[in-house]
């Protein structure tokens, strides 16, 4: 298991905090490998409280400071445009995700139809590298299971 997979395992663990919305995220210092913050989807409290936003807010309020660090964000799913915007404003240089927005849509998840790469392409003031498909089958399985369970309980 490489480092990306190791951290994605942790994102999957965090996602299980909310099995019906399995969006888990963590932010790692890319130089030291230290986990700086963790988060998961809290949209039952606030509709904008996505997993990535939770991890960013936890980091911002931790007092560690984001300046001068090469930050890597791991997330079980490709960031939506709101989260990708927040990721750029935070100065996160690398985003590693499992399930793609296209797959979420195919599985029946409501999504804004703008891919993270499009947000990055249209934001030339920032540098952000996107790496998709890490532990993709495990992440896809989380979202497939969640939507099936939602369907059967509706
Ligand atoms: N990437 C991502 N997409 C979402 N779509 C709905 N909630 C979320 C979330 O927390 N993260």
PDB file of N, CA and C in Angstrom, residues 12 16 41 44-45 47 65 73 76 86 96 108 110-111 114 128 133 137:
ATOM      1  N   UNK A  12     -11.531   6.851   4.355  1.00  0.00           N
ATOM      2  CA  UNK A  12     -12.645   5.893   4.316  1.00  0.00           C
ATOM      3  C   UNK A  12     -13.130   5.620   5.743  1.00  0.00           C
ATOM      4  N   UNK A  16     -17.027   6.595   7.489  1.00  0.00           N
ATOM      5  CA  UNK A  16     -17.976   5.692   8.147  1.00  0.00           C
ATOM      6  C   UNK A  16     -18.603   6.329   9.388  1.00  0.00           C
ATOM      7  N   UNK A  41     -18.622  14.614   6.559  1.00  0.00           N
ATOM      8  CA  UNK A  41     -19.810  15.369   6.155  1.00  0.00           C
ATOM      9  C   UNK A  41     -20.728  15.633   7.355  1.00  0.00           C
ATOM     10  N   UNK A  44     -26.080  17.401   7.943  1.00  0.00           N
ATOM     11  CA  UNK A  44     -27.314  17.317   8.730  1.00  0.00           C
ATOM     12  C   UNK A  44     -27.416  18.525   9.664  1.00  0.00           C
ATOM     13  N   UNK A  45     -26.272  19.178   9.922  1.00  0.00           N
ATOM     14  CA  UNK A  45     -26.247  20.374  10.778  1.00  0.00           C
ATOM     15  C   UNK A  45     -26.299  21.637   9.919  1.00  0.00           C
ATOM     16  N   UNK A  47     -26.033  22.646   5.550  1.00  0.00           N
ATOM     17  CA  UNK A  47     -25.934  22.061   4.206  1.00  0.00           C
ATOM     18  C   UNK A  47     -24.615  22.328   3.492  1.00  0.00           C
ATOM     19  N   UNK A  65      -1.713  27.006  11.376  1.00  0.00           N
ATOM     20  CA  UNK A  65      -1.359  27.926  10.282  1.00  0.00           C
ATOM     21  C   UNK A  65      -1.076  27.145   9.019  1.00  0.00           C
ATOM     22  N   UNK A  73      -4.768  17.231   0.480  1.00  0.00           N
ATOM     23  CA  UNK A  73      -6.089  16.865   1.006  1.00  0.00           C
ATOM     24  C   UNK A  73      -6.529  15.541   0.386  1.00  0.00           C
ATOM     25  N   UNK A  76     -12.764  11.037   0.086  1.00  0.00           N
ATOM     26  CA  UNK A  76     -13.346   9.835  -0.532  1.00  0.00           C
ATOM     27  C   UNK A  76     -13.998  10.147  -1.873  1.00  0.00           C
ATOM     28  N   UNK A  86     -12.905  26.326  -1.959  1.00  0.00           N
ATOM     29  CA  UNK A  86     -12.343  26.480  -0.605  1.00  0.00           C
ATOM     30  C   UNK A  86     -10.929  25.900  -0.545  1.00  0.00           C
ATOM     31  N   UNK A  96      -6.224  14.466  -3.455  1.00  0.00           N
ATOM     32  CA  UNK A  96      -6.285  13.047  -3.830  1.00  0.00           C
ATOM     33  C   UNK A  96      -7.698  12.570  -3.517  1.00  0.00           C
ATOM     34  N   UNK A 108     -26.539   7.914  -8.728  1.00  0.00           N
ATOM     35  CA  UNK A 108     -27.779   8.565  -8.313  1.00  0.00           C
ATOM     36  C   UNK A 108     -27.609   9.669  -7.282  1.00  0.00           C
ATOM     37  N   UNK A 110     -27.036  13.438  -6.177  1.00  0.00           N
ATOM     38  CA  UNK A 110     -27.210  14.775  -6.739  1.00  0.00           C
ATOM     39  C   UNK A 110     -25.877  15.517  -6.633  1.00  0.00           C
ATOM     40  N   UNK A 111     -25.425  16.061  -7.737  1.00  0.00           N
ATOM     41  CA  UNK A 111     -24.133  16.751  -7.779  1.00  0.00           C
ATOM     42  C   UNK A 111     -24.219  17.985  -8.663  1.00  0.00           C
ATOM     43  N   UNK A 114     -20.054  20.338 -12.335  1.00  0.00           N
ATOM     44  CA  UNK A 114     -18.773  21.002 -12.660  1.00  0.00           C
ATOM     45  C   UNK A 114     -17.684  20.176 -11.978  1.00  0.00           C
ATOM     46  N   UNK A 128      -2.856  23.697  -8.305  1.00  0.00           N
ATOM     47  CA  UNK A 128      -3.432  22.594  -7.531  1.00  0.00           C
ATOM     48  C   UNK A 128      -3.445  21.366  -8.437  1.00  0.00           C
ATOM     49  N   UNK A 133      -9.055   8.563  -8.378  1.00  0.00           N
ATOM     50  CA  UNK A 133      -9.074   7.105  -8.532  1.00  0.00           C
ATOM     51  C   UNK A 133      -8.251   6.327  -7.528  1.00  0.00           C
ATOM     52  N   UNK A 137     -12.292   1.632  -6.007  1.00  0.00           N
ATOM     53  CA  UNK A 137     -13.326   0.602  -5.836  1.00  0.00           C
ATOM     54  C   UNK A 137     -13.890   0.614  -4.424  1.00  0.00           C
TER      55      UNK A 137
END
